[in-house]
PDB file of C-alpha atoms in Angstrom:
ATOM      1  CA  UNK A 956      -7.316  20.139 -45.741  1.00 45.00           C
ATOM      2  CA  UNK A 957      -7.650  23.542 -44.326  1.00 43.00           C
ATOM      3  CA  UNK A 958     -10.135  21.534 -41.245  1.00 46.00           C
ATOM      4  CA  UNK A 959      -7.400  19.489 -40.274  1.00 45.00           C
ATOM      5  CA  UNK A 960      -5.301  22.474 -40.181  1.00 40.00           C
ATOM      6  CA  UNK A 961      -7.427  23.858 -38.332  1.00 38.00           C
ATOM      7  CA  UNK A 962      -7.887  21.195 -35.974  1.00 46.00           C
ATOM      8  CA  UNK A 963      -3.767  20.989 -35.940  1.00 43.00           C
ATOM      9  CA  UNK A 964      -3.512  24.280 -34.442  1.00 42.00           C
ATOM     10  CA  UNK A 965      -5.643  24.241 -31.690  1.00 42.00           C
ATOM     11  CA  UNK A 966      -3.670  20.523 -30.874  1.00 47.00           C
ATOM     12  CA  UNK A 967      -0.920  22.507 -30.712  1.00 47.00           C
ATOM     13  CA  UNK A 968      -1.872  25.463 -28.850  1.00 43.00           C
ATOM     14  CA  UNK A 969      -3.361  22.977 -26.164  1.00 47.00           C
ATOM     15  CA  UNK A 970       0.001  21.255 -26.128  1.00 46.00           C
ATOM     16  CA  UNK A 971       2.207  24.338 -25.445  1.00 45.00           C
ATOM     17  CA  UNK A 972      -0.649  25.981 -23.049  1.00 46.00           C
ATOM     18  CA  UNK A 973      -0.120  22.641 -20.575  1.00 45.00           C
ATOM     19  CA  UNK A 974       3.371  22.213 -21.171  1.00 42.00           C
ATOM     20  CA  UNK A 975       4.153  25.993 -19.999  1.00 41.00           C
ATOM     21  CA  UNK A 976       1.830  25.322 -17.141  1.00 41.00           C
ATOM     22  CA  UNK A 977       3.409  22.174 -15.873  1.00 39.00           C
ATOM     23  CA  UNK A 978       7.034  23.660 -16.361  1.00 37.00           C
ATOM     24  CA  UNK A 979       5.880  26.884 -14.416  1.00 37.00           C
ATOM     25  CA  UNK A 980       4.717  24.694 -11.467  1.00 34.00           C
ATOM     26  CA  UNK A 981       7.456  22.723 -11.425  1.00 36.00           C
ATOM     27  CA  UNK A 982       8.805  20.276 -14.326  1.00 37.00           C
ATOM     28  CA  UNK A 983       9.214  17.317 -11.497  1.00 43.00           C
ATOM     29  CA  UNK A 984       6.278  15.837 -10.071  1.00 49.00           C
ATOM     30  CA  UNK A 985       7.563  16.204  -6.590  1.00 48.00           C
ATOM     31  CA  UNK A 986       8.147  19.741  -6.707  1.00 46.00           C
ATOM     32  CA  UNK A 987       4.925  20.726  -9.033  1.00 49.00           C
ATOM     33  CA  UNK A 988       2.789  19.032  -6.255  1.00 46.00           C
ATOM     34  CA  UNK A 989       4.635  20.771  -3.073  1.00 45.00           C
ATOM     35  CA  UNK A 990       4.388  24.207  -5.504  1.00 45.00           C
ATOM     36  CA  UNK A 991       0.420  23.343  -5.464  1.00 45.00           C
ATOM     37  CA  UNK A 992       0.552  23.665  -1.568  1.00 45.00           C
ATOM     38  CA  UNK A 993       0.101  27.720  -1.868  1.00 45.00           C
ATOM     39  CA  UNK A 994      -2.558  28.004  -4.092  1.00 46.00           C
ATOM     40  CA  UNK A 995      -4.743  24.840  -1.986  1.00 46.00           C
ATOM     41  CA  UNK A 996      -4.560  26.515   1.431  1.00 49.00           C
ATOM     42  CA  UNK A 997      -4.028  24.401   4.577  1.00 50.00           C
ATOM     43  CA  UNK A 998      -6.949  21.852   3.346  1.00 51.00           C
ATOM     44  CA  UNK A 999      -4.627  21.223   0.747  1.00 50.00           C
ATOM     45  CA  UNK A1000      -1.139  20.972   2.648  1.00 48.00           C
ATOM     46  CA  UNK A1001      -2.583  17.680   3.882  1.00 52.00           C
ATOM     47  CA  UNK A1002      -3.695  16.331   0.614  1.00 51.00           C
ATOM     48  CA  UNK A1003      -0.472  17.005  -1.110  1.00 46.00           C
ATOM     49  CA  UNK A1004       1.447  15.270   1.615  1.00 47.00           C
ATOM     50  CA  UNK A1005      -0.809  12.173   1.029  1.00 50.00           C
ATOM     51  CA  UNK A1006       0.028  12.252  -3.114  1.00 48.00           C
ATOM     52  CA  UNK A1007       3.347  12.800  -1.885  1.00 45.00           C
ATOM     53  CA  UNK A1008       3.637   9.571   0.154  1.00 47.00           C
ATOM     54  CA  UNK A1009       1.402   7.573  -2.324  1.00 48.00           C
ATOM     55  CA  UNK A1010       3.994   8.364  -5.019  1.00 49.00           C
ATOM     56  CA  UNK A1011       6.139   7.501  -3.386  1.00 48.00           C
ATOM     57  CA  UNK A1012       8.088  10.975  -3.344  1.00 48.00           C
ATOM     58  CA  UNK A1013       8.630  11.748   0.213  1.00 50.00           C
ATOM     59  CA  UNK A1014      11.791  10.829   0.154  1.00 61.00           C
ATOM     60  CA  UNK A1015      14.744  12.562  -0.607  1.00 75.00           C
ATOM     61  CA  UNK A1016      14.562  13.798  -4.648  1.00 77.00           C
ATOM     62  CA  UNK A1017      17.872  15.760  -6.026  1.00 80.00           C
ATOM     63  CA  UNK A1018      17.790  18.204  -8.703  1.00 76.00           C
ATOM     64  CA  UNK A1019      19.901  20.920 -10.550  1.00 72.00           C
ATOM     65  CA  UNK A1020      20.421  24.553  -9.373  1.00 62.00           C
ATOM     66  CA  UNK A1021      20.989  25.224 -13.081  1.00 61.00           C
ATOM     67  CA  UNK A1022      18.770  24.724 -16.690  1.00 63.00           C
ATOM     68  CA  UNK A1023      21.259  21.882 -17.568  1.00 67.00           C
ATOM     69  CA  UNK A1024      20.166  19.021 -15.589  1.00 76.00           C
ATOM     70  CA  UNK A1025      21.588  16.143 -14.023  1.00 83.00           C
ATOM     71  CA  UNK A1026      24.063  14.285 -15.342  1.00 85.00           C
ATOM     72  CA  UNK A1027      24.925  10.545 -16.125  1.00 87.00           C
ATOM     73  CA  UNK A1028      28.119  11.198 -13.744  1.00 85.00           C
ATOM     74  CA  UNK A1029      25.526  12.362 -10.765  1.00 86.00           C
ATOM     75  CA  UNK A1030      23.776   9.620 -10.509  1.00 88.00           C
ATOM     76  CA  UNK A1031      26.816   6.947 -10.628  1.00 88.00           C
ATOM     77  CA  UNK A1032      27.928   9.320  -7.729  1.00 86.00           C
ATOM     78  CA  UNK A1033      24.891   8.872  -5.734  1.00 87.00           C
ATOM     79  CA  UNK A1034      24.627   4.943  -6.452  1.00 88.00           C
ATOM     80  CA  UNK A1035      27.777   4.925  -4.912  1.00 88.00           C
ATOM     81  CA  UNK A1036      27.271   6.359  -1.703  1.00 88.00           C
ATOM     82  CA  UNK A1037      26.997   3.349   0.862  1.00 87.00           C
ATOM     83  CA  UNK A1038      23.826   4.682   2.704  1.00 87.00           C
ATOM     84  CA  UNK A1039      21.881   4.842  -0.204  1.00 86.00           C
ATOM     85  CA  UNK A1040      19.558   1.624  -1.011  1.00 86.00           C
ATOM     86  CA  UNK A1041      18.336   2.570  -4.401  1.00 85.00           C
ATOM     87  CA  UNK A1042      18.469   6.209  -6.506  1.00 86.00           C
ATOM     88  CA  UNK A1043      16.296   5.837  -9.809  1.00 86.00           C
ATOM     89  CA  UNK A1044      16.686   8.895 -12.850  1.00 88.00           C
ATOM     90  CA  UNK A1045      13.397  10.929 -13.670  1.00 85.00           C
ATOM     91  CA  UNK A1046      13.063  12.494 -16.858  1.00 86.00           C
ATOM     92  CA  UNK A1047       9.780  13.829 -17.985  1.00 84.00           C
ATOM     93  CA  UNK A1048       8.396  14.822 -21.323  1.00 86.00           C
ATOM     94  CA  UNK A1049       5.269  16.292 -22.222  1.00 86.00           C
ATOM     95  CA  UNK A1050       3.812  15.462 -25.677  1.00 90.00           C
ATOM     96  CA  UNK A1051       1.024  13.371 -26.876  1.00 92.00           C
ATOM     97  CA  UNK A1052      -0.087   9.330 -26.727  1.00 95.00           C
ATOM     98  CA  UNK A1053      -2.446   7.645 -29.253  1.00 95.00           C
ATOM     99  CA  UNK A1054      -3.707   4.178 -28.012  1.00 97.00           C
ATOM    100  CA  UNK A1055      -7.282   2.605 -28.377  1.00 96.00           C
ATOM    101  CA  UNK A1056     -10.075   5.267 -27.507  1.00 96.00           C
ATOM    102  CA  UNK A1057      -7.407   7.736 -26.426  1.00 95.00           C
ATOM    103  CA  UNK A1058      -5.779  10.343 -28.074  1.00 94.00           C
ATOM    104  CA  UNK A1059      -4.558  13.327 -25.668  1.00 91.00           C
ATOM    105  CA  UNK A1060      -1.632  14.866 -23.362  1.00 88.00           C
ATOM    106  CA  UNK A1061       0.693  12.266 -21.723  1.00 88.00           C
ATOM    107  CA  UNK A1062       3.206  13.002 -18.965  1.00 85.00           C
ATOM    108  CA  UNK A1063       6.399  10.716 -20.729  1.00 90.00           C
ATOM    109  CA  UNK A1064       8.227   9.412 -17.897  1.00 88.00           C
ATOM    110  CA  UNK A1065      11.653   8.266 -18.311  1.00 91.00           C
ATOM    111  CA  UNK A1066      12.866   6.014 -15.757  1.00 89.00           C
ATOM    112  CA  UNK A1067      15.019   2.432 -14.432  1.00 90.00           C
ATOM    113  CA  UNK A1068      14.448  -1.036 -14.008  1.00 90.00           C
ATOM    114  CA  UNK A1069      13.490  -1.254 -10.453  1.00 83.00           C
ATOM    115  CA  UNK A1070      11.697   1.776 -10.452  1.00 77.00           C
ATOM    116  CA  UNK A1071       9.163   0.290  -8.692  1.00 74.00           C
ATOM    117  CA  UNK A1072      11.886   0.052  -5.390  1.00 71.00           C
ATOM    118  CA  UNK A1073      12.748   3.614  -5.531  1.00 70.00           C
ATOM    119  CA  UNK A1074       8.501   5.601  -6.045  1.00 71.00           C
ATOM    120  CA  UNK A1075       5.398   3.720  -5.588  1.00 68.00           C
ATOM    121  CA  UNK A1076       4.550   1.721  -8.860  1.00 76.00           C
ATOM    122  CA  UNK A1077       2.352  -1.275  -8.289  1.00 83.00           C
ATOM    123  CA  UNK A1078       2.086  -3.784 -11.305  1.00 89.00           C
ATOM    124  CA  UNK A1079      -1.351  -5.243 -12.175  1.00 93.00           C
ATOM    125  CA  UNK A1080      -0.498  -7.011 -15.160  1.00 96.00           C
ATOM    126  CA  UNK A1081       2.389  -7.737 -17.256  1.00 96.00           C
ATOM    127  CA  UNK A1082       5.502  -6.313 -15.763  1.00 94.00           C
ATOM    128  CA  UNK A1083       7.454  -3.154 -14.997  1.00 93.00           C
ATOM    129  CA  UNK A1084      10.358  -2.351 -17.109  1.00 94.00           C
ATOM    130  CA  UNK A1085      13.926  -4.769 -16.918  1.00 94.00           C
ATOM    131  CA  UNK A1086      16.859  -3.838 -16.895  1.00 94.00           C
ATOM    132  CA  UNK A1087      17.144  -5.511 -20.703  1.00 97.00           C
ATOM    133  CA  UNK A1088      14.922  -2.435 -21.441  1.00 97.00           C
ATOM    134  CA  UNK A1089      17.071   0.037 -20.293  1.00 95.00           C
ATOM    135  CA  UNK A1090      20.032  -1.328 -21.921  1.00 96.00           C
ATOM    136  CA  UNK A1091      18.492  -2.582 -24.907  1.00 96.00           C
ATOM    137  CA  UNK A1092      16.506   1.135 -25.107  1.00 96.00           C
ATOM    138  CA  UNK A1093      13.254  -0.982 -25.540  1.00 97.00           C
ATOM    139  CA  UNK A1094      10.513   0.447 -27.501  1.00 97.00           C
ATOM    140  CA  UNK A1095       8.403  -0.984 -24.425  1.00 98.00           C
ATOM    141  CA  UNK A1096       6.036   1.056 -21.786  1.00 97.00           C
ATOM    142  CA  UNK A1097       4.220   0.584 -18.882  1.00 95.00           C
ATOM    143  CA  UNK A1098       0.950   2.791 -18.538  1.00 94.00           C
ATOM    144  CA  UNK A1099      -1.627   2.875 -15.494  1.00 89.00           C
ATOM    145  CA  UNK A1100      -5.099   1.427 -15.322  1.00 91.00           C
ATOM    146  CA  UNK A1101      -6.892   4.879 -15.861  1.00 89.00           C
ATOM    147  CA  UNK A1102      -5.467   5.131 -19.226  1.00 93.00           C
ATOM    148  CA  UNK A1103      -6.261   1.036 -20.175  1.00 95.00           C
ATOM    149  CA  UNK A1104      -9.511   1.897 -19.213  1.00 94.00           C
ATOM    150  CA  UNK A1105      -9.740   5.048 -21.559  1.00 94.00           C
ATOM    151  CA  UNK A1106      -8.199   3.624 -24.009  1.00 96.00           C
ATOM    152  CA  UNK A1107     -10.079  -0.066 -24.189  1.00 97.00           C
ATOM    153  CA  UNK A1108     -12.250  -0.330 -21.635  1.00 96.00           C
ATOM    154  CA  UNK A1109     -10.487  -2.458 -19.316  1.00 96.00           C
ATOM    155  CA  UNK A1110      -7.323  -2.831 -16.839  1.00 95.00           C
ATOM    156  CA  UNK A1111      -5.559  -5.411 -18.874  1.00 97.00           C
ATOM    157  CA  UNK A1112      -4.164  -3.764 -21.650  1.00 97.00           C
ATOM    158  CA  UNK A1113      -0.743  -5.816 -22.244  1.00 98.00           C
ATOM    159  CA  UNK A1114       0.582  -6.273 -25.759  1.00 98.00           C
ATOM    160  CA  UNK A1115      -1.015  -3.412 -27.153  1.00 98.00           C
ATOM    161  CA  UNK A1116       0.424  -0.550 -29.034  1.00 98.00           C
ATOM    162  CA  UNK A1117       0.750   2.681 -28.033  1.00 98.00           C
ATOM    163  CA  UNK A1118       2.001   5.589 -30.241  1.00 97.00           C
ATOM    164  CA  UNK A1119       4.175   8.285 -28.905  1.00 96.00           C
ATOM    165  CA  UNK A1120       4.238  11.968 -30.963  1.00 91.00           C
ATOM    166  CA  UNK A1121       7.945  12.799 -30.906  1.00 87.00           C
ATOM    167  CA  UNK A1122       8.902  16.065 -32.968  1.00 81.00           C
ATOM    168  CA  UNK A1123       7.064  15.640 -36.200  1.00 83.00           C
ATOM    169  CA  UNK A1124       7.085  11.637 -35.976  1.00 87.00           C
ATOM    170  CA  UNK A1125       4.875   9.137 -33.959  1.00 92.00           C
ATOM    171  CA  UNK A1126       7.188   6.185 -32.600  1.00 95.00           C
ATOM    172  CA  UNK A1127       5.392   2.848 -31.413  1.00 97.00           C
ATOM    173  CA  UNK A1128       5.900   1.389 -28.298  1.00 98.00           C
ATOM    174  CA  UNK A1129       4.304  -2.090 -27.074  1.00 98.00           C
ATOM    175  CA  UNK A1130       2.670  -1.591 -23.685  1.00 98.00           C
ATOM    176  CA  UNK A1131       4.636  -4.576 -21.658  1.00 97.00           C
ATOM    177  CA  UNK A1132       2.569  -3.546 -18.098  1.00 96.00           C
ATOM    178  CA  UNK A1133      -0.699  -1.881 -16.387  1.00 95.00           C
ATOM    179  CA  UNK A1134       0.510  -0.199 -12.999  1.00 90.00           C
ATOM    180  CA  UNK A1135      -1.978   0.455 -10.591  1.00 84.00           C
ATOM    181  CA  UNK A1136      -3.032   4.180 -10.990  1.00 68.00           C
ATOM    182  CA  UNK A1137      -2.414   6.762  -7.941  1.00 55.00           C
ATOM    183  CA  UNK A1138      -4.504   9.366  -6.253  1.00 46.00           C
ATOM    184  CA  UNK A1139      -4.890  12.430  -8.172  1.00 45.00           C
ATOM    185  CA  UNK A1140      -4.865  15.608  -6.666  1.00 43.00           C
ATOM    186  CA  UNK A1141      -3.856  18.122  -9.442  1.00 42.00           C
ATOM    187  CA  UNK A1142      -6.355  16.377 -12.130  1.00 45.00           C
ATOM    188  CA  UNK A1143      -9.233  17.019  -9.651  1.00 44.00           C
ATOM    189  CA  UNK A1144      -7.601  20.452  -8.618  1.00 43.00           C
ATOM    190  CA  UNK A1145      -6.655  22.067 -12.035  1.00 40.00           C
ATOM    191  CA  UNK A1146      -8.070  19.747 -14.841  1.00 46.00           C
ATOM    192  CA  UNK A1147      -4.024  19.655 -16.147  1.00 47.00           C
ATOM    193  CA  UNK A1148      -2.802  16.863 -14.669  1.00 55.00           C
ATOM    194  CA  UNK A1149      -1.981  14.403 -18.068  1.00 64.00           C
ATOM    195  CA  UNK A1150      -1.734  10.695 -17.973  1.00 80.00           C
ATOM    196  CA  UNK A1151       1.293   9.492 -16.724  1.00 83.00           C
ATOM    197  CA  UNK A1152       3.300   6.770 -19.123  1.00 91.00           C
ATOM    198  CA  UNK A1153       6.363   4.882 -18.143  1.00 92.00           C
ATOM    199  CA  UNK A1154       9.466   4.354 -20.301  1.00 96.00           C
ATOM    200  CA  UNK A1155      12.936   3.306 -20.383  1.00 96.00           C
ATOM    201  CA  UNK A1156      15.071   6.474 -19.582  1.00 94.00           C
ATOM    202  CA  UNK A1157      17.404   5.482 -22.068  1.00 95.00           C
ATOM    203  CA  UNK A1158      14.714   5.305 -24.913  1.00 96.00           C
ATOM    204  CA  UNK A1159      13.602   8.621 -24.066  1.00 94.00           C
ATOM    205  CA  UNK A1160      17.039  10.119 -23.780  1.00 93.00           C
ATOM    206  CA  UNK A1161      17.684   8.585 -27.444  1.00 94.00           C
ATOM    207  CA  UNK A1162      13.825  10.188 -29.030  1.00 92.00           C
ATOM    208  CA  UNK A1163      14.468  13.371 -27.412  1.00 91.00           C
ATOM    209  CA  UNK A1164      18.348  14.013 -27.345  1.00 91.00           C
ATOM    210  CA  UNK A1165      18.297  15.161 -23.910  1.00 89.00           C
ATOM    211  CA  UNK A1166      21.251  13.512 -21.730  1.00 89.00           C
ATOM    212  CA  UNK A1167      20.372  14.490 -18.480  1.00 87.00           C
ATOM    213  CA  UNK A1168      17.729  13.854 -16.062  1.00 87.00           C
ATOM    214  CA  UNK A1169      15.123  16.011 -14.430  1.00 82.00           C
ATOM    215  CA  UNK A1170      15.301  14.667 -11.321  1.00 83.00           C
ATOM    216  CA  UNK A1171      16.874  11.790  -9.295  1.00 84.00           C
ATOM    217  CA  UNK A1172      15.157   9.957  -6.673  1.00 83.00           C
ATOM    218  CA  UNK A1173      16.785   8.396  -3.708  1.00 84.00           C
ATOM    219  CA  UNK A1174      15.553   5.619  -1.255  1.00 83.00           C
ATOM    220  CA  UNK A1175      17.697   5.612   1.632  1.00 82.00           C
ATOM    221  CA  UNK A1176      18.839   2.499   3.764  1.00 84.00           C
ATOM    222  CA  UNK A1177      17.109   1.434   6.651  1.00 81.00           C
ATOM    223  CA  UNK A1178      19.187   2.413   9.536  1.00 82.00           C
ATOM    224  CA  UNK A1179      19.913   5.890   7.965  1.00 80.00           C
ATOM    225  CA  UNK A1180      17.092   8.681   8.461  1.00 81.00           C
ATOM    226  CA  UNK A1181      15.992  11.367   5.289  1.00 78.00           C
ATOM    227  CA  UNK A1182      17.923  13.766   6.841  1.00 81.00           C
ATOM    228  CA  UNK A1183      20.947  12.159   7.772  1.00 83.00           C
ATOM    229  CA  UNK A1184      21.096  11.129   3.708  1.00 82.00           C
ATOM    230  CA  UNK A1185      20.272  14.613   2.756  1.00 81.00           C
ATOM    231  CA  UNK A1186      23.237  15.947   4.417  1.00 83.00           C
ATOM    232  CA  UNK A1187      25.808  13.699   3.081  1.00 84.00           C
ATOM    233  CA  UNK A1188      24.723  13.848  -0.432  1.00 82.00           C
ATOM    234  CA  UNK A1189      24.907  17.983  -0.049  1.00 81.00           C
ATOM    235  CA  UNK A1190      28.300  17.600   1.121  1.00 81.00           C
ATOM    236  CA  UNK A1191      28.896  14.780  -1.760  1.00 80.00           C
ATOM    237  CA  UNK A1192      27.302  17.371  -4.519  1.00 78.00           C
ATOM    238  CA  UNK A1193      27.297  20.369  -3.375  1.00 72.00           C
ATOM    239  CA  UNK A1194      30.833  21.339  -5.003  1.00 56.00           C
ATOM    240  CA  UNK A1195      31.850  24.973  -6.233  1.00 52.00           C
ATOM    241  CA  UNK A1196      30.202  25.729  -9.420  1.00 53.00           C
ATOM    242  CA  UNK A1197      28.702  22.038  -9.598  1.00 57.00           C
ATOM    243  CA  UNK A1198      25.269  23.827  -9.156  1.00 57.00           C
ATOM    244  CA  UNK A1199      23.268  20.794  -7.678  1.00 64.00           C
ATOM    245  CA  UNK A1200      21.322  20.266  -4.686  1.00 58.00           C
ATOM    246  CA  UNK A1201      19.336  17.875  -2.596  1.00 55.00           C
ATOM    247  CA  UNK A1202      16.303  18.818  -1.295  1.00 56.00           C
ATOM    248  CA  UNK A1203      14.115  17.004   0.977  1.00 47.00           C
ATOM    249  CA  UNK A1204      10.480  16.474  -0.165  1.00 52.00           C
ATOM    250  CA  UNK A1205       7.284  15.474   2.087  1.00 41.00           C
ATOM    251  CA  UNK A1206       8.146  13.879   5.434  1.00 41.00           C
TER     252      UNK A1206
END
């Protein structure tokens, strides 16, 4: 009893050591990895740019001036805009996975069906999450091919369960794809970097009770550049006392 207090605690105390971490340096992966850029040097600049790209978050990303978040309303707003090709949610969560072998600190990612369009997520097996997910809010999740192979030994991973700490309750999800797994700058740099796991948005939004979204990012058309897009969506967002802004990330 009092060893698995014990053993409870220091759980814990890990938890909340990498969650304030991660939130100092930047809740968004984007911005945690550009924040990285001053404590790397120039050596680094160049690396970060790469785990940019490779994620896929170069492109533009849009966040909140304020401690709210983005809002359902936002991102209809965005969608609409006729030079953008594709604008996918972000929410993140930092908790805890059990699955197989592994039992340690996951990054929870909340995002879309065609995800994949909008960051760099490259199936292996099974599939990435449909837009019967989202709507359905799915008890589904996609994880990479660094965590099958903790977890099992193997890439191939589909069907099995994973189990997802949320508050004082684990909830079950069935892993329904393997994506290909990135480079991984801040795991070699600080040793903080958790696993990243995919979810439906909505299923997060619905565990956690947090509406709004951490991020939003945008693909842009072809024949419109990064900057171009940045500009209109300012103008677009950038009402009084709407307290949102687009910044432009990597190249």
């Amino acid at each position: 009893m009092i060893g698995d207090l014990v053993r409870l605690t220091f759980k814990n105390f890990h938890r909340r050591r990498l969650r304030s971490l991660l939130t100092v340096a930047g809740i968004a992966v984007g911005t945690l990895l550009v924040t990285m850029v001053s404590f790397l040097g120039s050596a680094g600049q160049s690396m970060v740019g790469k785990e940019l790209t490779s994620m896929g978050l170069n492109g533009i990303s849009i966040s909140s001036g304020t401690e709210g978040g983005l809002k359902e309303d936002t991102l209809h707003t965005v969608r609409s805009m006729k030079l953008i090709s594709e604008a996918m949610p972000l929410s993140i969560h930092f908790t805890t996975a059990d699955i197989g072998r592994f039992d340690g600190d996951v990054m929870a990612c909340g995002i879309d069906a065609g995800a994949d369009q909008v960051i760099s997520l490259s199936c292996l097996y099974g599939r990435m999450l449909s837009k019967g997910d989202i709507s359905g809010c799915s008890a589904v999740c996609v994880v990479d091919e660094a965590l099958a192979k903790d977890a099992y030994g193997r890439e191939n991973i589909v069907g099995k369960t994973l189990y997802l700490q949320s508050g004082s309750r684990e909830e079950k999800f069935t892993v329904v794809g393997v994506s290909k797994a990135g480079s991984s700058v801040l795991q070699n740099v600080t040793g903080y970097m958790p696993t990243m796991v995919y979810f439906p948005y909505t299923t997060l939004r619905d565990l956690t009770g947090v509406t709004t979204f951490d991020q939003i990012a945008v693909r842009v058309n072809a024949d419109t550049t990064n900057e171009d897009a940045r500009i209109d969506i300012k103008k677009m967002l950038e009402l009084p006392g709407k307290g949102i802004h687009a910044t432009l990330q990597g190249n």
